[in-house]
Amino acid sequence: MANKLLSEMGLPKSIANIFAARNLITAKDVLSLTEFELMELLDVDLAVVASAVAHISEITCPPYQTALSLLEQRVQNERMAGHLPTCLKGLDNALCGGIPFGVVTELVGPAGIGKTQFCLKLSLLASLPSSYGGLDGSVIYIDTESKFSSRRMIEIGYNSFPEAFHAEGMAQEMAGRILVLRPTSLSEFTDSLQKIKVSLFQHGVKLLIIDSMAALLAGDLTRGAQNPLLAVDVISRYAPIEGVQGPQRQHSLGWHISFIKSVAEFSRIPVVVTNQVRSQSRDETSHYSFQELSRVDRPEATTNLDSHLVAALGIHWAHAVSIRLVFESRSGQRFIKLAKSPLSPPLAFPFNITSSGISLLNDDGVEMPGPEIHTIHCQGHSSIINVGSEMMH
């Protein structure tokens, strides 16, 4: 608005001609000067200047908004933007409809817990014809760990949507709508992102999945490392940190965070990113502003190893995502926890992985206020991974 032309503001012709003669063309040109400077430059009295400045300011400055109007506008935007239902009734209700369009949703949890299973089901739902409740679009699936399984996806489809998948040629059509990219480095991933905005319109993309971001960074930082867990731990040391220079700054994810968010906002589609976990050192504390701190957060107050698991990628990444779903296991039972959301309550849903994908054990969820909603447990999880590990990834 500051660059709006004075000639378009309906000023009295006499003062408009004076502004033009003094080469004051835009609102910014006038409002950058004081009233006394304008008096001297235009050679007119204060009343004329004050009247002109008030008129220009009224047109240029945006109107005030009340808190109520902002809330109503936000609700309306979200209603227009829409959601991708997960077909998990309790989770969809808590998320006010499902995975929201236009923002980044993060799935964080240990390997084998079910994050990729969740992503495969979302891919099907986005590509499913609208007559079956889908978005009838294409999916870009960035698979950085080679965990994407067409066979498993079709299995989920046949068991979840038998009517659709038993139609002749439907399985092939659905599989053809999911575009899988497998970058092997952060630079390849960056090149892929540059091409995505064009593909969004060319292929009618309705969902973008990145599975997983942490694996890319770990691979770049510890190329050739024998221990993959060490690679994930290294991520925390290379997370974007203000004031850090040299090699650490080179691996900052700042550009990627901004770009991924802009893709979500620009295209108004759901963007889902998976993240790994890492060990939290005993002298390390959490700094997430959305995480309430208490005694149970402190390493010295806990004795179980699982209490020291935290999300990888660092603080900047955590603040960039709008929705965070934590996948964890306690005493052999898996849970999806709604750990971060601007509108939803902090709930935990127990779930199993079946032939039709993730299935909630109940739709009510357990309210989990305070720091417990943010902790990541892995009790008994190793025994689950060993049984049918190929399917569980």
mmCIF file of C-alpha atoms in Angstrom:
data_model
loop_
_atom_site.group_PDB
_atom_site.id
_atom_site.type_symbol
_atom_site.label_atom_id
_atom_site.label_comp_id
_atom_site.label_asym_id
_atom_site.label_seq_id
_atom_site.Cartn_x
_atom_site.Cartn_y
_atom_site.Cartn_z
ATOM 1 C CA MET A 1 0.000 0.000 0.000
ATOM 2 C CA ALA A 2 2.938 2.347 0.590
ATOM 3 C CA ASN A 3 3.651 2.312 -3.158
ATOM 4 C CA LYS A 4 0.083 3.261 -4.060
ATOM 5 C CA LEU A 5 0.051 6.201 -6.493
ATOM 6 C CA LEU A 6 -1.167 9.560 -5.204
ATOM 7 C CA SER A 7 -3.007 10.060 -8.493
ATOM 8 C CA GLU A 8 -5.288 7.128 -7.526
ATOM 9 C CA MET A 9 -6.223 8.486 -4.097
ATOM 10 C CA GLY A 10 -8.836 11.081 -4.980
ATOM 11 C CA LEU A 11 -6.908 14.072 -3.642
ATOM 12 C CA PRO A 12 -8.144 17.596 -4.498
ATOM 13 C CA LYS A 13 -6.751 18.497 -7.915
ATOM 14 C CA SER A 14 -4.929 21.565 -6.565
ATOM 15 C CA ILE A 15 -2.814 19.633 -4.006
ATOM 16 C CA ALA A 16 -2.420 16.631 -6.358
ATOM 17 C CA ASN A 17 -0.837 18.919 -8.981
ATOM 18 C CA ILE A 18 1.572 20.340 -6.384
ATOM 19 C CA PHE A 19 2.630 16.831 -5.297
ATOM 20 C CA ALA A 20 3.255 15.866 -8.939
ATOM 21 C CA ALA A 21 5.250 19.048 -9.593
ATOM 22 C CA ARG A 22 7.510 18.236 -6.618
ATOM 23 C CA ASN A 23 7.967 14.636 -7.838
ATOM 24 C CA LEU A 24 6.024 13.132 -4.926
ATOM 25 C CA ILE A 25 4.421 10.193 -6.714
ATOM 26 C CA THR A 26 3.524 7.560 -4.107
ATOM 27 C CA ALA A 27 2.095 7.486 -0.590
ATOM 28 C CA LYS A 28 5.531 6.510 0.706
ATOM 29 C CA ASP A 29 7.045 9.669 -0.807
ATOM 30 C CA VAL A 30 4.661 11.837 1.223
ATOM 31 C CA LEU A 31 4.500 9.857 4.462
ATOM 32 C CA SER A 32 8.305 9.661 4.664
ATOM 33 C CA LEU A 33 8.390 13.432 5.285
ATOM 34 C CA THR A 34 7.194 15.391 8.297
ATOM 35 C CA GLU A 35 4.370 17.889 7.932
ATOM 36 C CA PHE A 36 6.803 20.791 8.352
ATOM 37 C CA GLU A 37 9.089 19.373 5.647
ATOM 38 C CA LEU A 38 6.076 19.098 3.341
ATOM 39 C CA MET A 39 5.056 22.706 4.127
ATOM 40 C CA GLU A 40 8.507 23.918 3.105
ATOM 41 C CA LEU A 41 8.722 21.702 0.015
ATOM 42 C CA LEU A 42 5.194 22.409 -1.274
ATOM 43 C CA ASP A 43 4.996 26.021 -0.095
ATOM 44 C CA VAL A 44 1.485 25.592 1.358
ATOM 45 C CA ASP A 45 0.120 26.148 4.857
ATOM 46 C CA LEU A 46 -0.118 23.511 7.625
ATOM 47 C CA ALA A 47 -3.874 22.971 7.323
ATOM 48 C CA VAL A 48 -3.583 21.912 3.660
ATOM 49 C CA VAL A 49 -0.668 19.573 4.413
ATOM 50 C CA ALA A 50 -2.397 18.021 7.446
ATOM 51 C CA SER A 51 -5.582 17.416 5.457
ATOM 52 C CA ALA A 52 -3.688 15.765 2.587
ATOM 53 C CA VAL A 53 -1.567 13.582 4.931
ATOM 54 C CA ALA A 54 -4.677 12.442 6.838
ATOM 55 C CA HIS A 55 -6.415 11.527 3.572
ATOM 56 C CA ILE A 56 -3.374 9.580 2.286
ATOM 57 C CA SER A 57 -2.877 7.802 5.641
ATOM 58 C CA GLU A 58 -6.504 6.713 5.813
ATOM 59 C CA ILE A 59 -6.315 5.090 2.381
ATOM 60 C CA THR A 60 -2.831 3.612 2.823
ATOM 61 C CA CYS A 61 -3.065 2.149 6.340
ATOM 62 C CA PRO A 62 -5.031 -1.090 6.720
ATOM 63 C CA PRO A 63 -8.213 -0.857 8.816
ATOM 64 C CA TYR A 64 -8.101 -2.051 12.419
ATOM 65 C CA GLN A 65 -9.446 -5.494 13.279
ATOM 66 C CA THR A 66 -10.882 -6.788 16.523
ATOM 67 C CA ALA A 67 -9.808 -10.051 18.133
ATOM 68 C CA LEU A 68 -13.258 -11.446 17.317
ATOM 69 C CA SER A 69 -12.978 -10.561 13.626
ATOM 70 C CA LEU A 70 -9.528 -12.173 13.448
ATOM 71 C CA LEU A 71 -10.874 -15.355 15.053
ATOM 72 C CA GLU A 72 -13.831 -15.474 12.656
ATOM 73 C CA GLN A 73 -11.500 -14.906 9.699
ATOM 74 C CA ARG A 74 -9.211 -17.731 10.833
ATOM 75 C CA VAL A 75 -12.110 -20.159 11.263
ATOM 76 C CA GLN A 76 -13.410 -19.206 7.816
ATOM 77 C CA ASN A 77 -9.977 -19.661 6.197
ATOM 78 C CA GLU A 78 -9.578 -23.089 7.771
ATOM 79 C CA ARG A 79 -13.058 -24.089 6.633
ATOM 80 C CA MET A 80 -12.222 -22.988 3.098
ATOM 81 C CA ALA A 81 -8.771 -24.570 3.177
ATOM 82 C CA GLY A 82 -10.098 -27.953 4.209
ATOM 83 C CA HIS A 83 -8.570 -31.087 5.673
ATOM 84 C CA LEU A 84 -7.400 -34.497 4.539
ATOM 85 C CA PRO A 85 -9.315 -36.995 6.747
ATOM 86 C CA THR A 86 -7.123 -39.778 8.147
ATOM 87 C CA CYS A 87 -10.092 -42.178 8.522
ATOM 88 C CA LEU A 88 -9.116 -42.410 12.216
ATOM 89 C CA LYS A 89 -12.307 -40.993 13.705
ATOM 90 C CA GLY A 90 -10.938 -39.873 17.073
ATOM 91 C CA LEU A 91 -7.871 -38.213 15.572
ATOM 92 C CA ASP A 92 -9.923 -36.509 12.839
ATOM 93 C CA ASN A 93 -12.309 -35.116 15.455
ATOM 94 C CA ALA A 94 -9.418 -33.812 17.546
ATOM 95 C CA LEU A 95 -7.850 -32.182 14.460
ATOM 96 C CA CYS A 96 -11.205 -30.618 13.461
ATOM 97 C CA GLY A 97 -11.408 -32.695 10.294
ATOM 98 C CA GLY A 98 -8.017 -34.286 9.673
ATOM 99 C CA ILE A 99 -4.604 -33.167 8.417
ATOM 100 C CA PRO A 100 -5.069 -29.453 7.644
ATOM 101 C CA PHE A 101 -4.287 -27.882 4.284
ATOM 102 C CA GLY A 102 -1.766 -25.067 4.016
ATOM 103 C CA VAL A 103 0.461 -25.970 6.970
ATOM 104 C CA VAL A 104 3.238 -28.446 7.826
ATOM 105 C CA THR A 105 2.283 -31.487 9.916
ATOM 106 C CA GLU A 106 5.105 -33.463 11.553
ATOM 107 C CA LEU A 107 5.130 -37.121 12.568
ATOM 108 C CA VAL A 108 7.896 -37.838 15.065
ATOM 109 C CA GLY A 109 8.841 -41.136 16.681
ATOM 110 C CA PRO A 110 11.351 -44.006 16.771
ATOM 111 C CA ALA A 111 12.017 -46.214 13.756
ATOM 112 C CA GLY A 112 9.418 -48.894 13.065
ATOM 113 C CA ILE A 113 6.697 -47.256 15.181
ATOM 114 C CA GLY A 114 4.305 -46.683 12.250
ATOM 115 C CA LYS A 115 5.082 -43.262 10.761
ATOM 116 C CA THR A 116 5.526 -44.611 7.233
ATOM 117 C CA GLN A 117 2.372 -46.728 7.616
ATOM 118 C CA PHE A 118 0.515 -43.504 8.410
ATOM 119 C CA CYS A 119 2.041 -41.810 5.341
ATOM 120 C CA LEU A 120 1.080 -44.683 3.024
ATOM 121 C CA LYS A 121 -2.539 -44.466 4.183
ATOM 122 C CA LEU A 122 -2.562 -40.688 3.684
ATOM 123 C CA SER A 123 -1.205 -41.189 0.157
ATOM 124 C CA LEU A 124 -4.095 -43.496 -0.643
ATOM 125 C CA LEU A 125 -6.647 -41.094 0.813
ATOM 126 C CA ALA A 126 -5.303 -38.165 -1.213
ATOM 127 C CA SER A 127 -5.328 -40.137 -4.479
ATOM 128 C CA LEU A 128 -8.639 -41.929 -3.867
ATOM 129 C CA PRO A 129 -11.538 -40.740 -6.086
ATOM 130 C CA SER A 130 -13.811 -38.189 -4.435
ATOM 131 C CA SER A 131 -16.745 -40.606 -4.749
ATOM 132 C CA TYR A 132 -14.983 -42.747 -2.126
ATOM 133 C CA GLY A 133 -14.109 -39.808 0.140
ATOM 134 C CA GLY A 134 -10.663 -39.053 -1.301
ATOM 135 C CA LEU A 135 -9.130 -35.895 -2.761
ATOM 136 C CA ASP A 136 -8.920 -37.382 -6.292
ATOM 137 C CA GLY A 137 -5.413 -35.993 -6.830
ATOM 138 C CA SER A 138 -1.766 -36.881 -7.150
ATOM 139 C CA VAL A 139 0.789 -37.253 -4.361
ATOM 140 C CA ILE A 140 4.467 -36.342 -4.266
ATOM 141 C CA TYR A 141 6.176 -38.763 -1.887
ATOM 142 C CA ILE A 142 9.820 -37.923 -1.113
ATOM 143 C CA ASP A 143 11.222 -41.227 0.184
ATOM 144 C CA THR A 144 14.671 -40.598 1.656
ATOM 145 C CA GLU A 145 15.080 -43.987 3.394
ATOM 146 C CA SER A 146 13.664 -46.256 0.669
ATOM 147 C CA LYS A 147 10.810 -47.297 2.965
ATOM 148 C CA PHE A 148 8.011 -46.672 0.492
ATOM 149 C CA SER A 149 6.416 -50.006 -0.451
ATOM 150 C CA SER A 150 3.959 -50.186 -3.351
ATOM 151 C CA ARG A 151 2.981 -53.702 -2.298
ATOM 152 C CA ARG A 152 2.166 -52.583 1.242
ATOM 153 C CA MET A 153 0.241 -49.557 -0.033
ATOM 154 C CA ILE A 154 -1.919 -51.725 -2.316
ATOM 155 C CA GLU A 155 -2.492 -54.137 0.592
ATOM 156 C CA ILE A 156 -3.743 -51.248 2.734
ATOM 157 C CA GLY A 157 -5.958 -50.126 -0.138
ATOM 158 C CA TYR A 158 -7.562 -53.527 -0.705
ATOM 159 C CA ASN A 159 -8.311 -53.949 3.003
ATOM 160 C CA SER A 160 -9.410 -50.354 3.667
ATOM 161 C CA PHE A 161 -11.377 -49.622 0.480
ATOM 162 C CA PRO A 162 -12.366 -52.997 -1.005
ATOM 163 C CA GLU A 163 -15.130 -51.568 -3.211
ATOM 164 C CA ALA A 164 -12.765 -49.095 -4.841
ATOM 165 C CA PHE A 165 -9.778 -51.397 -5.220
ATOM 166 C CA HIS A 166 -11.695 -54.330 -6.626
ATOM 167 C CA ALA A 167 -12.865 -52.157 -9.520
ATOM 168 C CA GLU A 168 -10.959 -53.074 -12.666
ATOM 169 C CA GLY A 169 -7.763 -51.059 -13.091
ATOM 170 C CA MET A 170 -8.285 -49.003 -9.900
ATOM 171 C CA ALA A 171 -5.167 -50.298 -8.121
ATOM 172 C CA GLN A 172 -2.983 -49.407 -11.105
ATOM 173 C CA GLU A 173 -4.617 -45.985 -11.449
ATOM 174 C CA MET A 174 -4.113 -45.192 -7.766
ATOM 175 C CA ALA A 175 -0.483 -46.328 -7.803
ATOM 176 C CA GLY A 176 0.119 -44.202 -10.903
ATOM 177 C CA ARG A 177 -0.992 -41.069 -9.077
ATOM 178 C CA ILE A 178 1.731 -41.345 -6.425
ATOM 179 C CA LEU A 179 5.016 -39.832 -7.628
ATOM 180 C CA VAL A 180 7.946 -41.181 -5.600
ATOM 181 C CA LEU A 181 11.244 -39.268 -5.423
ATOM 182 C CA ARG A 182 14.307 -40.756 -3.724
ATOM 183 C CA PRO A 183 17.005 -38.111 -3.203
ATOM 184 C CA THR A 184 20.189 -39.515 -1.681
ATOM 185 C CA SER A 185 21.635 -36.252 -0.370
ATOM 186 C CA LEU A 186 20.549 -32.877 0.914
ATOM 187 C CA SER A 187 21.641 -31.254 -2.369
ATOM 188 C CA GLU A 188 19.510 -33.684 -4.408
ATOM 189 C CA PHE A 189 16.616 -32.988 -2.054
ATOM 190 C CA THR A 190 17.090 -29.243 -2.591
ATOM 191 C CA ASP A 191 16.938 -29.762 -6.366
ATOM 192 C CA SER A 192 13.738 -31.800 -5.926
ATOM 193 C CA LEU A 193 12.121 -29.014 -3.927
ATOM 194 C CA GLN A 194 12.875 -26.495 -6.665
ATOM 195 C CA LYS A 195 10.859 -28.580 -9.143
ATOM 196 C CA ILE A 196 7.946 -29.295 -6.826
ATOM 197 C CA LYS A 197 6.120 -25.985 -7.208
ATOM 198 C CA VAL A 198 5.825 -26.561 -10.968
ATOM 199 C CA SER A 199 4.684 -30.165 -10.460
ATOM 200 C CA LEU A 200 1.960 -29.075 -8.059
ATOM 201 C CA PHE A 201 -0.082 -27.698 -10.947
ATOM 202 C CA GLN A 202 1.091 -29.979 -13.743
ATOM 203 C CA HIS A 203 0.076 -33.130 -11.876
ATOM 204 C CA GLY A 204 -2.803 -31.845 -9.705
ATOM 205 C CA VAL A 205 -0.913 -32.642 -6.502
ATOM 206 C CA LYS A 206 -3.090 -32.788 -3.371
ATOM 207 C CA LEU A 207 -0.481 -34.008 -0.839
ATOM 208 C CA LEU A 208 3.280 -33.667 -0.267
ATOM 209 C CA ILE A 209 5.057 -36.161 2.019
ATOM 210 C CA ILE A 210 8.725 -36.032 3.077
ATOM 211 C CA ASP A 211 9.758 -39.280 4.782
ATOM 212 C CA SER A 212 12.074 -38.427 6.445
ATOM 213 C CA MET A 213 13.831 -35.064 6.712
ATOM 214 C CA ALA A 214 16.131 -36.133 9.542
ATOM 215 C CA ALA A 215 17.519 -39.043 7.522
ATOM 216 C CA LEU A 216 18.684 -36.696 4.754
ATOM 217 C CA LEU A 217 20.573 -34.454 7.120
ATOM 218 C CA ALA A 218 22.036 -37.382 9.031
ATOM 219 C CA GLY A 219 23.235 -38.909 5.769
ATOM 220 C CA ASP A 220 24.972 -35.701 4.702
ATOM 221 C CA LEU A 221 26.607 -35.107 8.073
ATOM 222 C CA THR A 222 27.808 -38.631 8.724
ATOM 223 C CA ARG A 223 28.324 -40.048 5.233
ATOM 224 C CA GLY A 224 29.801 -43.478 5.666
ATOM 225 C CA ALA A 225 29.082 -43.721 9.397
ATOM 226 C CA GLN A 226 28.574 -47.302 10.578
ATOM 227 C CA ASN A 227 26.088 -46.471 13.343
ATOM 228 C CA PRO A 228 22.819 -44.910 12.061
ATOM 229 C CA LEU A 229 21.807 -43.936 15.614
ATOM 230 C CA LEU A 230 24.983 -41.879 15.873
ATOM 231 C CA ALA A 231 23.986 -40.121 12.669
ATOM 232 C CA VAL A 232 20.681 -39.052 14.177
ATOM 233 C CA ASP A 233 22.409 -37.795 17.339
ATOM 234 C CA VAL A 234 24.742 -35.672 15.244
ATOM 235 C CA ILE A 235 21.732 -33.818 13.780
ATOM 236 C CA SER A 236 21.198 -31.895 16.994
ATOM 237 C CA ARG A 237 24.659 -30.383 16.748
ATOM 238 C CA TYR A 238 23.955 -29.154 13.226
ATOM 239 C CA ALA A 239 20.485 -27.736 13.789
ATOM 240 C CA PRO A 240 20.184 -24.062 12.824
ATOM 241 C CA ILE A 241 21.641 -22.032 15.688
ATOM 242 C CA GLU A 242 21.848 -18.265 15.713
ATOM 243 C CA GLY A 243 25.405 -17.016 15.481
ATOM 244 C CA VAL A 244 26.905 -20.353 14.416
ATOM 245 C CA GLN A 245 29.375 -20.058 11.552
ATOM 246 C CA GLY A 246 31.484 -22.431 9.442
ATOM 247 C CA PRO A 247 30.563 -26.064 8.739
ATOM 248 C CA GLN A 248 27.623 -26.073 11.159
ATOM 249 C CA ARG A 249 26.043 -23.049 9.499
ATOM 250 C CA GLN A 250 26.479 -24.715 6.110
ATOM 251 C CA HIS A 251 24.075 -27.482 7.157
ATOM 252 C CA SER A 252 21.402 -25.140 8.437
ATOM 253 C CA LEU A 253 17.889 -26.163 7.463
ATOM 254 C CA GLY A 254 16.605 -22.599 7.532
ATOM 255 C CA TRP A 255 16.072 -22.370 3.762
ATOM 256 C CA HIS A 256 14.402 -25.780 3.582
ATOM 257 C CA ILE A 257 12.049 -24.959 6.467
ATOM 258 C CA SER A 258 10.985 -21.726 4.791
ATOM 259 C CA PHE A 259 10.568 -23.356 1.378
ATOM 260 C CA ILE A 260 8.487 -26.277 2.656
ATOM 261 C CA LYS A 261 6.213 -23.892 4.575
ATOM 262 C CA SER A 262 5.846 -21.696 1.491
ATOM 263 C CA VAL A 263 4.858 -24.739 -0.608
ATOM 264 C CA ALA A 264 2.128 -25.569 1.918
ATOM 265 C CA GLU A 265 0.822 -21.999 2.031
ATOM 266 C CA PHE A 266 1.160 -21.349 -1.701
ATOM 267 C CA SER A 267 -0.552 -24.523 -2.863
ATOM 268 C CA ARG A 268 -3.022 -24.896 0.053
ATOM 269 C CA ILE A 269 -2.330 -28.620 0.303
ATOM 270 C CA PRO A 270 -1.384 -30.703 3.353
ATOM 271 C CA VAL A 271 2.369 -31.179 3.791
ATOM 272 C CA VAL A 272 3.431 -34.076 6.034
ATOM 273 C CA VAL A 273 7.027 -34.537 7.195
ATOM 274 C CA THR A 274 8.368 -37.386 9.315
ATOM 275 C CA ASN A 275 11.113 -36.855 11.868
ATOM 276 C CA GLN A 276 13.304 -39.212 13.848
ATOM 277 C CA VAL A 277 14.208 -39.189 17.527
ATOM 278 C CA ARG A 278 17.571 -38.895 19.213
ATOM 279 C CA SER A 279 18.967 -39.340 22.694
ATOM 280 C CA GLN A 280 18.769 -36.359 25.018
ATOM 281 C CA SER A 281 21.944 -35.817 27.002
ATOM 282 C CA ARG A 282 21.640 -35.401 30.768
ATOM 283 C CA ASP A 283 22.893 -31.819 30.676
ATOM 284 C CA GLU A 284 20.499 -30.839 27.873
ATOM 285 C CA THR A 285 17.170 -29.122 28.470
ATOM 286 C CA SER A 286 14.187 -28.581 26.207
ATOM 287 C CA HIS A 287 13.636 -25.122 24.767
ATOM 288 C CA TYR A 288 10.351 -25.498 22.924
ATOM 289 C CA SER A 289 8.079 -22.606 23.867
ATOM 290 C CA PHE A 290 5.025 -24.840 23.381
ATOM 291 C CA GLN A 291 6.386 -27.392 25.858
ATOM 292 C CA GLU A 292 5.566 -26.859 29.518
ATOM 293 C CA LEU A 293 8.543 -27.494 31.785
ATOM 294 C CA SER A 294 8.344 -29.252 35.117
ATOM 295 C CA ARG A 295 10.376 -31.532 37.302
ATOM 296 C CA VAL A 296 9.597 -34.608 35.210
ATOM 297 C CA ASP A 297 11.239 -32.954 32.193
ATOM 298 C CA ARG A 298 14.613 -32.880 33.895
ATOM 299 C CA PRO A 299 16.926 -35.825 33.213
ATOM 300 C CA GLU A 300 17.888 -36.147 36.890
ATOM 301 C CA ALA A 301 14.222 -36.721 37.804
ATOM 302 C CA THR A 302 13.915 -39.816 35.586
ATOM 303 C CA THR A 303 15.628 -43.163 35.441
ATOM 304 C CA ASN A 304 14.236 -44.852 32.309
ATOM 305 C CA LEU A 305 16.197 -44.625 29.091
ATOM 306 C CA ASP A 306 13.059 -43.843 27.078
ATOM 307 C CA SER A 307 12.592 -40.574 28.979
ATOM 308 C CA HIS A 308 15.609 -39.151 27.155
ATOM 309 C CA LEU A 309 14.245 -39.460 23.614
ATOM 310 C CA VAL A 310 13.527 -36.149 21.912
ATOM 311 C CA ALA A 311 12.663 -35.087 18.370
ATOM 312 C CA ALA A 312 15.586 -34.530 16.012
ATOM 313 C CA LEU A 313 16.202 -31.448 13.828
ATOM 314 C CA GLY A 314 16.268 -28.897 16.629
ATOM 315 C CA ILE A 315 14.250 -25.982 17.936
ATOM 316 C CA HIS A 316 13.826 -23.976 14.722
ATOM 317 C CA TRP A 317 12.284 -26.955 12.981
ATOM 318 C CA ALA A 318 9.960 -27.629 15.935
ATOM 319 C CA HIS A 319 8.596 -24.095 15.766
ATOM 320 C CA ALA A 320 8.139 -24.269 11.975
ATOM 321 C CA VAL A 321 5.625 -27.122 12.086
ATOM 322 C CA SER A 322 2.013 -26.310 12.957
ATOM 323 C CA ILE A 323 0.924 -29.818 13.970
ATOM 324 C CA ARG A 324 3.138 -32.357 15.741
ATOM 325 C CA LEU A 325 1.983 -35.959 16.165
ATOM 326 C CA VAL A 326 4.229 -38.031 18.442
ATOM 327 C CA PHE A 327 4.325 -41.793 17.824
ATOM 328 C CA GLU A 328 5.532 -43.775 20.837
ATOM 329 C CA SER A 329 5.363 -47.135 22.594
ATOM 330 C CA ARG A 330 4.822 -47.781 26.300
ATOM 331 C CA SER A 331 4.900 -51.343 27.654
ATOM 332 C CA GLY A 332 4.418 -52.666 24.135
ATOM 333 C CA GLN A 333 1.367 -50.482 23.346
ATOM 334 C CA ARG A 334 1.649 -47.882 20.599
ATOM 335 C CA PHE A 335 0.208 -44.377 20.943
ATOM 336 C CA ILE A 336 -0.347 -41.353 18.686
ATOM 337 C CA LYS A 337 -0.120 -38.182 20.765
ATOM 338 C CA LEU A 338 -1.391 -34.827 19.539
ATOM 339 C CA ALA A 339 1.536 -32.921 21.037
ATOM 340 C CA LYS A 340 1.229 -29.599 19.202
ATOM 341 C CA SER A 341 -1.748 -27.931 17.559
ATOM 342 C CA PRO A 342 -3.123 -24.372 17.596
ATOM 343 C CA LEU A 343 -6.712 -25.603 18.059
ATOM 344 C CA SER A 344 -6.709 -29.201 19.299
ATOM 345 C CA PRO A 345 -6.544 -30.597 22.853
ATOM 346 C CA PRO A 346 -3.524 -32.664 23.991
ATOM 347 C CA LEU A 347 -4.829 -36.208 23.460
ATOM 348 C CA ALA A 348 -3.200 -39.644 23.173
ATOM 349 C CA PHE A 349 -4.763 -42.447 21.099
ATOM 350 C CA PRO A 350 -3.669 -46.107 21.458
ATOM 351 C CA PHE A 351 -3.329 -47.840 18.089
ATOM 352 C CA ASN A 352 -2.367 -51.045 16.332
ATOM 353 C CA ILE A 353 -0.988 -51.698 12.858
ATOM 354 C CA THR A 354 -3.140 -54.092 10.856
ATOM 355 C CA SER A 355 -3.478 -55.207 7.256
ATOM 356 C CA SER A 356 -5.509 -52.027 6.591
ATOM 357 C CA GLY A 357 -2.900 -49.763 8.160
ATOM 358 C CA ILE A 358 -3.104 -47.901 11.454
ATOM 359 C CA SER A 359 -6.217 -48.578 13.517
ATOM 360 C CA LEU A 360 -7.165 -46.719 16.732
ATOM 361 C CA LEU A 361 -8.201 -48.894 19.670
ATOM 362 C CA ASN A 362 -10.685 -46.213 20.765
ATOM 363 C CA ASP A 363 -11.885 -42.878 19.419
ATOM 364 C CA ASP A 364 -12.050 -40.995 22.709
ATOM 365 C CA GLY A 365 -8.352 -40.642 23.401
ATOM 366 C CA VAL A 366 -6.792 -39.882 26.751
ATOM 367 C CA GLU A 367 -6.292 -36.256 27.728
ATOM 368 C CA MET A 368 -2.662 -35.737 28.587
ATOM 369 C CA PRO A 369 -1.928 -32.168 29.703
ATOM 370 C CA GLY A 370 1.475 -30.972 30.844
ATOM 371 C CA PRO A 371 4.919 -32.238 29.853
ATOM 372 C CA GLU A 372 3.850 -35.873 29.396
ATOM 373 C CA ILE A 373 2.260 -35.046 26.032
ATOM 374 C CA HIS A 374 5.695 -34.016 24.701
ATOM 375 C CA THR A 375 7.806 -36.898 26.012
ATOM 376 C CA ILE A 376 8.667 -39.764 23.656
ATOM 377 C CA HIS A 377 8.629 -43.259 25.134
ATOM 378 C CA CYS A 378 10.040 -46.395 23.567
ATOM 379 C CA GLN A 379 9.315 -49.025 26.217
ATOM 380 C CA GLY A 380 9.014 -52.520 24.802
ATOM 381 C CA HIS A 381 9.299 -51.178 21.253
ATOM 382 C CA SER A 382 12.305 -53.288 20.211
ATOM 383 C CA SER A 383 10.288 -56.496 20.567
ATOM 384 C CA ILE A 384 7.606 -55.070 18.268
ATOM 385 C CA ILE A 385 10.099 -54.144 15.562
ATOM 386 C CA ASN A 386 11.502 -57.673 15.369
ATOM 387 C CA VAL A 387 8.126 -59.180 14.492
ATOM 388 C CA GLY A 388 7.194 -58.395 10.889
ATOM 389 C CA SER A 389 9.665 -55.529 10.742
ATOM 390 C CA GLU A 390 9.307 -55.167 6.981
ATOM 391 C CA MET A 391 5.611 -54.398 7.299
ATOM 392 C CA MET A 392 6.021 -52.111 10.286
ATOM 393 C CA HIS A 393 8.279 -49.609 8.513
#
